[in-house]
XYZ file of C-alpha atoms in Angstrom:
486
model
C -32.064 -205.062 19.051
C -35.646 -206.006 19.532
C -37.755 -209.034 20.272
C -41.407 -209.814 20.114
C -43.766 -211.744 22.293
C -47.423 -212.255 21.528
C -47.215 -209.534 18.932
C -45.936 -207.010 21.440
C -42.634 -205.219 20.677
C -40.291 -205.346 23.621
C -36.795 -204.040 24.461
C -36.790 -201.656 21.549
C -33.858 -199.285 21.087
C -34.221 -196.939 18.159
C -31.080 -195.835 16.285
C -30.616 -193.988 13.086
C -27.719 -194.734 10.695
C -25.334 -192.250 12.307
C -25.611 -194.024 15.655
C -24.033 -197.217 14.321
C -20.290 -197.677 13.913
C -19.007 -199.163 10.668
C -19.318 -202.948 10.823
C -21.174 -203.031 14.133
C -23.276 -206.131 14.609
C -26.856 -205.732 15.710
C -27.933 -208.135 18.389
C -31.201 -209.544 19.618
C -31.885 -209.227 23.313
C -34.335 -212.054 23.865
C -35.976 -212.032 27.279
C -32.729 -211.379 29.169
C -30.619 -213.836 27.142
C -27.208 -212.879 25.748
C -27.107 -210.661 22.680
C -26.839 -212.694 19.469
C -25.794 -211.594 15.972
C -28.201 -210.917 13.185
C -27.799 -212.276 9.676
C -29.659 -211.284 6.544
C -32.401 -213.753 5.696
C -34.886 -214.115 2.891
C -35.968 -210.892 1.181
C -33.438 -208.941 3.211
C -35.328 -209.452 6.472
C -32.889 -209.756 9.387
C -32.985 -212.993 11.380
C -30.851 -214.621 14.040
C -27.770 -216.312 12.631
C -28.934 -219.722 13.783
C -32.157 -219.181 11.809
C -30.421 -218.433 8.484
C -31.681 -220.425 5.498
C -29.779 -223.579 4.600
C -26.605 -222.922 2.640
C -26.267 -219.309 3.830
C -23.073 -218.711 5.827
C -22.159 -215.805 8.077
C -18.791 -214.807 9.499
C -18.561 -212.661 12.570
C -16.691 -209.423 11.904
C -13.248 -208.870 13.458
C -12.414 -205.471 14.931
C -8.900 -204.119 14.187
C -7.633 -201.516 16.652
C -4.515 -199.558 15.697
C -2.377 -197.829 18.326
C -0.942 -194.763 16.619
C 2.523 -193.294 17.320
C 1.030 -190.706 19.728
C -0.361 -193.536 21.843
C -3.957 -192.948 20.859
C -5.976 -195.947 19.799
C -8.096 -195.914 16.704
C -10.723 -198.509 15.864
C -9.630 -198.325 12.316
C -11.683 -200.946 10.595
C -13.368 -204.270 10.444
C -12.829 -207.398 8.456
C -14.308 -210.847 8.510
C -12.735 -213.855 10.137
C -9.822 -215.349 8.147
C -9.657 -212.237 5.963
C -7.278 -209.306 5.447
C -7.919 -205.717 6.446
C -9.078 -203.854 3.358
C -7.120 -200.683 4.086
C -4.388 -199.523 6.446
C -3.543 -195.906 7.270
C -0.997 -194.662 4.738
C 2.514 -193.564 5.686
C 3.012 -196.122 8.468
C 4.472 -199.544 9.066
C 2.754 -201.889 11.499
C 3.771 -204.370 14.156
C 1.962 -207.118 16.021
C 3.596 -206.335 19.375
C 4.296 -203.294 21.547
C 8.053 -203.892 21.331
C 7.862 -203.478 17.536
C 9.677 -206.733 16.780
C 7.071 -208.500 14.634
C 6.231 -206.572 11.431
C 2.762 -207.023 9.939
C 2.947 -208.332 6.386
C -0.055 -206.394 5.121
C -0.437 -208.329 1.892
C -0.579 -211.649 3.749
C -1.891 -210.904 7.231
C -5.285 -212.437 8.043
C -7.166 -211.764 11.258
C -9.129 -214.389 13.178
C -10.028 -212.435 16.303
C -10.271 -208.854 17.475
C -6.684 -207.604 17.224
C -4.598 -204.608 18.267
C -1.637 -203.621 16.103
C 0.885 -200.805 16.496
C 1.660 -198.123 13.917
C 5.040 -196.461 13.377
C 5.644 -193.478 11.126
C 7.449 -195.062 8.157
C 10.621 -194.059 6.348
C 9.589 -192.687 2.952
C 13.027 -192.374 1.355
C 16.776 -192.687 1.934
C 19.329 -190.565 0.065
C 23.100 -191.058 0.218
C 25.520 -188.171 -0.233
C 27.204 -190.174 -3.035
C 25.875 -192.786 -5.447
C 29.345 -193.525 -6.879
C 32.651 -193.583 -5.056
C 36.227 -194.259 -6.193
C 38.890 -195.318 -3.685
C 42.402 -196.682 -3.710
C 43.192 -199.871 -1.795
C 43.354 -199.007 1.912
C 41.393 -195.800 1.417
C 38.412 -194.888 3.581
C 35.456 -192.560 3.262
C 32.261 -192.019 5.232
C 28.909 -192.124 3.495
C 26.095 -190.089 5.024
C 22.420 -190.843 4.654
C 19.419 -188.528 4.754
C 16.225 -190.202 5.926
C 12.813 -188.700 5.201
C 10.449 -187.769 6.708
C 12.130 -186.083 9.643
C 9.469 -187.420 12.021
C 9.932 -191.072 11.049
C 9.808 -193.086 14.270
C 12.802 -195.296 13.440
C 15.467 -193.651 11.271
C 18.182 -196.227 11.986
C 19.846 -198.022 9.092
C 21.660 -201.268 8.367
C 24.729 -200.923 6.128
C 25.990 -203.788 3.951
C 28.500 -204.485 1.172
C 27.868 -206.761 -1.802
C 31.482 -207.962 -1.627
C 33.364 -207.676 1.649
C 36.559 -208.825 -0.042
C 36.503 -205.605 -2.081
C 34.850 -203.094 0.266
C 33.657 -203.194 3.871
C 31.273 -200.828 5.624
C 30.559 -200.423 9.325
C 27.319 -199.593 11.131
C 27.931 -195.854 10.694
C 28.468 -195.929 6.923
C 32.281 -195.790 7.037
C 33.601 -197.453 3.866
C 37.040 -199.094 3.595
C 38.635 -200.334 0.350
C 40.174 -203.812 0.703
C 41.115 -204.956 -2.803
C 40.623 -203.749 -6.350
C 37.257 -204.376 -7.909
C 33.715 -203.082 -7.583
C 31.074 -203.495 -4.879
C 27.749 -201.939 -3.944
C 27.102 -200.420 -0.521
C 23.441 -200.572 0.557
C 21.740 -198.671 3.373
C 18.463 -200.310 4.457
C 15.821 -198.830 6.771
C 15.317 -200.889 9.921
C 11.655 -199.980 10.358
C 10.380 -202.633 7.958
C 9.450 -200.166 5.223
C 11.901 -201.809 2.813
C 13.454 -198.477 1.759
C 17.068 -198.620 0.545
C 19.763 -196.481 -1.049
C 22.943 -197.637 -2.788
C 26.419 -196.421 -3.695
C 28.693 -198.208 -6.194
C 32.308 -198.246 -5.005
C 35.233 -198.794 -7.401
C 38.574 -199.750 -5.831
C 41.921 -199.315 -7.571
C 45.536 -199.854 -6.634
C 47.543 -196.677 -6.228
C 51.117 -196.183 -7.392
C 53.613 -195.931 -4.570
C 57.121 -194.560 -4.252
C 58.398 -198.120 -4.445
C 57.164 -198.474 -8.012
C 53.911 -200.404 -7.425
C 51.714 -199.852 -10.477
C 48.319 -198.190 -10.685
C 45.359 -200.080 -12.071
C 42.787 -198.618 -14.429
C 39.363 -199.659 -15.650
C 38.137 -200.074 -19.229
C 34.329 -199.965 -19.339
C 32.503 -201.211 -22.441
C 29.225 -199.453 -23.235
C 27.792 -201.841 -25.848
C 24.726 -199.690 -26.654
C 22.278 -202.570 -26.579
C 24.740 -205.313 -27.455
C 25.806 -208.196 -25.249
C 27.146 -207.120 -21.864
C 30.930 -207.157 -21.579
C 32.881 -207.353 -18.341
C 34.834 -204.306 -17.233
C 38.610 -204.723 -17.621
C 41.057 -204.006 -14.799
C 44.555 -203.484 -16.206
C 47.851 -202.196 -14.861
C 48.934 -198.734 -15.973
C 50.663 -198.515 -19.371
C 49.084 -201.807 -20.465
C 48.653 -201.883 -24.239
C 45.034 -202.594 -25.181
C 44.339 -204.320 -28.504
C 40.869 -202.955 -29.284
C 40.235 -205.592 -31.966
C 40.174 -208.335 -29.314
C 36.921 -207.021 -27.860
C 33.985 -207.552 -30.202
C 30.398 -207.446 -28.847
C 27.368 -208.894 -30.608
C 23.924 -207.473 -31.284
C 21.293 -209.386 -33.207
C 20.492 -207.754 -36.542
C 23.434 -205.336 -36.355
C 27.049 -205.211 -37.502
C 29.693 -203.957 -35.083
C 31.440 -200.872 -36.498
C 34.052 -200.360 -33.811
C 34.707 -198.662 -30.461
C 34.591 -194.906 -29.944
C 35.775 -192.660 -27.150
C 32.603 -190.558 -27.142
C 28.862 -191.166 -27.305
C 28.569 -189.123 -30.522
C 30.956 -191.510 -32.340
C 33.255 -188.726 -33.482
C 36.569 -190.083 -32.138
C 37.287 -193.711 -32.960
C 39.294 -195.653 -30.393
C 42.640 -197.067 -31.506
C 45.055 -199.400 -29.738
C 46.274 -197.559 -26.642
C 48.260 -197.601 -23.450
C 46.160 -197.162 -20.329
C 46.952 -194.010 -18.392
C 43.495 -193.464 -16.879
C 40.036 -195.007 -16.622
C 38.218 -194.971 -19.964
C 34.780 -195.835 -21.325
C 34.416 -197.191 -24.854
C 31.165 -196.860 -26.839
C 30.073 -199.448 -29.426
C 28.791 -198.233 -32.787
C 26.350 -200.412 -34.753
C 24.991 -200.558 -38.273
C 21.701 -202.234 -39.162
C 22.212 -205.370 -41.264
C 19.756 -206.518 -43.914
C 18.296 -210.022 -43.592
C 20.153 -211.369 -46.652
C 23.488 -210.286 -45.215
C 22.699 -212.054 -41.953
C 21.940 -215.309 -43.787
C 25.200 -215.049 -45.733
C 27.158 -214.450 -42.534
C 25.559 -217.486 -40.869
C 26.295 -219.738 -43.837
C 29.876 -218.491 -43.988
C 30.336 -219.025 -40.240
C 28.986 -222.577 -40.427
C 31.316 -223.432 -43.295
C 34.331 -222.011 -41.479
C 33.459 -223.909 -38.302
C 33.596 -227.277 -40.016
C 37.078 -226.607 -41.360
C 38.544 -224.740 -38.398
C 40.083 -227.462 -36.250
C 43.085 -229.359 -37.522
C 42.503 -232.138 -34.989
C 38.806 -232.747 -35.765
C 37.980 -234.690 -38.934
C 34.763 -236.077 -40.379
C 35.835 -239.613 -39.438
C 36.008 -238.796 -35.720
C 33.106 -240.001 -33.553
C 32.894 -236.549 -31.983
C 32.891 -234.581 -35.262
C 29.177 -233.714 -35.186
C 29.113 -232.865 -31.474
C 32.179 -230.600 -31.718
C 30.670 -228.696 -34.629
C 27.330 -228.480 -32.801
C 28.702 -226.900 -29.619
C 30.957 -224.518 -31.563
C 28.178 -223.382 -33.908
C 25.865 -222.815 -30.933
C 28.538 -220.849 -29.091
C 28.556 -223.367 -26.216
C 32.255 -224.244 -26.529
C 35.143 -222.864 -28.567
C 38.542 -223.921 -29.837
C 41.864 -223.456 -28.088
C 42.904 -220.394 -30.119
C 45.663 -222.167 -32.037
C 43.463 -223.771 -34.694
C 42.808 -226.904 -32.638
C 39.951 -228.162 -30.443
C 42.044 -230.533 -28.316
C 39.305 -233.218 -28.163
C 41.298 -235.507 -25.862
C 42.255 -232.812 -23.343
C 40.558 -233.201 -19.922
C 37.543 -230.950 -19.354
C 37.867 -229.163 -15.992
C 35.268 -228.439 -13.340
C 35.453 -224.680 -13.841
C 34.996 -225.095 -17.604
C 31.515 -226.600 -17.145
C 30.497 -223.796 -14.759
C 31.600 -221.232 -17.363
C 29.759 -223.042 -20.187
C 26.450 -222.996 -18.273
C 27.055 -219.390 -17.172
C 27.568 -218.360 -20.797
C 24.430 -220.226 -21.895
C 22.494 -218.188 -19.320
C 23.811 -214.959 -20.853
C 26.349 -214.275 -18.078
C 23.824 -212.978 -15.496
C 25.008 -210.538 -12.854
C 26.787 -212.375 -10.065
C 26.412 -210.458 -6.796
C 27.588 -213.044 -4.267
C 31.068 -213.794 -2.949
C 33.130 -216.921 -3.402
C 32.800 -219.506 -0.644
C 35.653 -221.603 -2.044
C 39.260 -221.086 -0.952
C 40.606 -221.723 -4.467
C 38.253 -219.317 -6.299
C 39.748 -215.834 -6.129
C 38.340 -212.559 -7.387
C 38.965 -211.546 -10.974
C 39.615 -214.984 -12.467
C 37.987 -215.941 -15.773
C 35.781 -218.450 -13.972
C 35.033 -216.536 -10.729
C 31.628 -215.073 -11.630
C 30.502 -218.337 -13.228
C 31.302 -220.447 -10.154
C 29.720 -217.918 -7.763
C 26.550 -217.826 -9.903
C 26.371 -221.617 -10.234
C 26.977 -222.204 -6.523
C 24.420 -219.543 -5.512
C 21.818 -221.362 -7.630
C 22.737 -224.836 -6.243
C 24.102 -225.999 -9.603
C 27.653 -226.732 -8.436
C 29.134 -227.641 -5.072
C 32.664 -227.919 -3.748
C 34.698 -230.509 -1.870
C 34.607 -231.179 1.871
C 37.925 -229.335 2.306
C 36.332 -226.022 1.260
C 37.731 -225.918 -2.280
C 35.860 -226.017 -5.572
C 38.529 -228.028 -7.339
C 39.646 -225.569 -10.006
C 41.998 -227.260 -12.449
C 40.624 -230.722 -11.611
C 39.446 -232.762 -14.571
C 35.713 -233.295 -14.166
C 34.527 -236.890 -13.785
C 31.666 -238.291 -15.828
C 29.426 -238.592 -12.761
C 30.266 -235.019 -11.659
C 29.360 -233.835 -15.166
C 26.014 -235.663 -14.956
C 25.291 -234.284 -11.466
C 25.929 -230.677 -12.520
C 23.783 -231.014 -15.664
C 21.059 -232.618 -13.517
C 21.053 -229.662 -11.103
C 21.137 -227.184 -13.977
C 18.112 -228.909 -15.550
C 16.269 -228.601 -12.221
C 17.253 -224.918 -12.008
C 15.788 -224.372 -15.504
C 12.611 -226.338 -14.763
C 13.390 -229.047 -17.332
C 12.095 -232.586 -16.937
C 14.364 -234.591 -14.624
C 12.005 -237.548 -14.129
C 13.518 -239.743 -16.858
C 15.336 -241.913 -14.339
C 15.019 -245.663 -14.761
C 16.730 -249.017 -14.590
C 18.837 -248.620 -17.736
C 21.824 -247.443 -15.702
C 21.878 -250.808 -13.859
C 22.706 -252.616 -17.089
C 26.297 -251.387 -16.880
C 28.704 -253.729 -15.110
C 30.195 -250.951 -12.958
C 26.870 -249.462 -11.825
C 27.771 -250.098 -8.172
C 30.829 -247.843 -8.539
C 28.642 -244.733 -9.020
C 28.916 -242.477 -5.958
C 25.727 -242.246 -3.879
C 25.270 -238.523 -4.519
C 25.448 -239.037 -8.294
C 23.134 -242.045 -8.703
C 19.877 -240.128 -9.427
C 21.745 -237.878 -11.867
C 23.453 -240.781 -13.663
C 20.159 -242.689 -13.935
C 18.551 -239.586 -15.452
C 21.481 -238.901 -17.803
C 21.626 -242.482 -19.105
C 17.870 -242.795 -19.577
C 17.673 -239.371 -21.287
C 20.444 -240.276 -23.720
C 22.905 -237.697 -22.395
C 25.611 -240.160 -21.322
C 26.360 -243.497 -22.962
C 28.580 -246.416 -22.079
C 32.200 -247.070 -23.005
C 33.343 -249.576 -25.631
C 33.946 -252.177 -22.900
C 30.354 -251.992 -21.671
C 31.124 -249.924 -18.577
C 29.829 -246.506 -17.562
C 33.172 -245.417 -16.049
C 31.563 -242.937 -13.585
C 34.885 -241.806 -12.066
C 36.607 -241.538 -15.431
C 37.822 -238.095 -16.468
C 35.653 -236.460 -19.141
C 37.533 -235.170 -22.179
C 36.596 -232.099 -24.211
C 35.157 -234.386 -26.899
C 33.004 -236.214 -24.319
C 31.927 -232.874 -22.857
C 30.883 -231.644 -26.314
C 28.867 -234.825 -26.864
C 27.104 -234.694 -23.492
C 26.274 -231.011 -23.961
C 24.905 -231.642 -27.456
C 22.782 -234.548 -26.176
C 21.544 -232.394 -23.303
C 20.481 -229.603 -25.687
C 18.866 -232.012 -28.174
C 17.140 -234.362 -25.696
C 16.295 -232.078 -22.762
C 16.316 -228.409 -23.736
C 14.399 -228.811 -27.006
C 11.650 -230.744 -25.234
């Protein structure tokens, strides 16, 4: 730095560019006072920071020192206060402490003062000896992992199972089959690099000398059509192929085949081994699609023997059936007065969402693996759409009450980002308003004001009343028309 007095240059230290470190701040030594930072003033002429023109700001640089794995320190770079480091050395993960317990989130980390961080040679990849594994119940097998590079500082892994009721895994990668089904084993690097490797484990039941049957899997490869769940059936089970029909927009399903080249068409069969079926499609012209839709709509209106045009629920039943939201009972009836159960609503919403992959495990004692509603309830509970009772059950088989129905639709609307602000005082006009449970009051206010739920003929809301299939169809139609379409 340099200063002047009476035109005389004093305390001059000459440096060329190579003598300055990147980001170093020049300072002015003014008659023995402390060194002060320079800023860039008018016309590029350097001036003391406190002499900068009005409106010009200056942030002191922050020095980032990185301690490398060999213990050597490197003044790696500079940033400005409340900013992120522009670049970190590649191939490392970083920690804020010597004990390597606080990882540095590089994308978010901002530095306010001179800081020392600690580098660790990162895991670049993890490879398992198997990516697929088939076991019988009670069987065990050890998975081994290869971690690269060899000189990674922390090569330890955490092992986990996506479903401990199907498969467990210990800290050394030893896998044990618990019950039939499918689960994914994941090995995760502990060094904070985020590297993982997975193995899909399929568990079957093995025949025993006592006559216990084997179980086999039927996998549907829909070739771009709607996903279909894998079947788990006992050996020698007769499979009616015609029961399993996928859908693909703009295409007509031509049947299942046993090979990807569509040379051997699948017929009804008895299961003696695991099989994969391949869907064959044929492009459909637009006119044919319109004809199919018109024909389907006409059939829908005449399908149910117990639903007539004079019924108050006629339009809502046809609406939910045409939209694929609900279906009949399989015997030519809709059963409009049958109670609608709690698991039915979870399945309806799950189907509307396209049956997304459900990777969690059931937290309810009455929801077992492999049931027709299991994945739907796990998905809905994981996304805070449904909840269970205080005794740890979900309440499968219980007829859903009108206020429970409203609460679940309310949470589903929140999950989807729909407007749930239509609450109001309309719900208080019903004589039994005070009977609404506390947890359901915001949902019932929203449902009444949004036109999803209406009152009974006697002027009550009947919040604890059991919802029938006809009422469910009506509430779902109102929800789609008044909430979804907005």
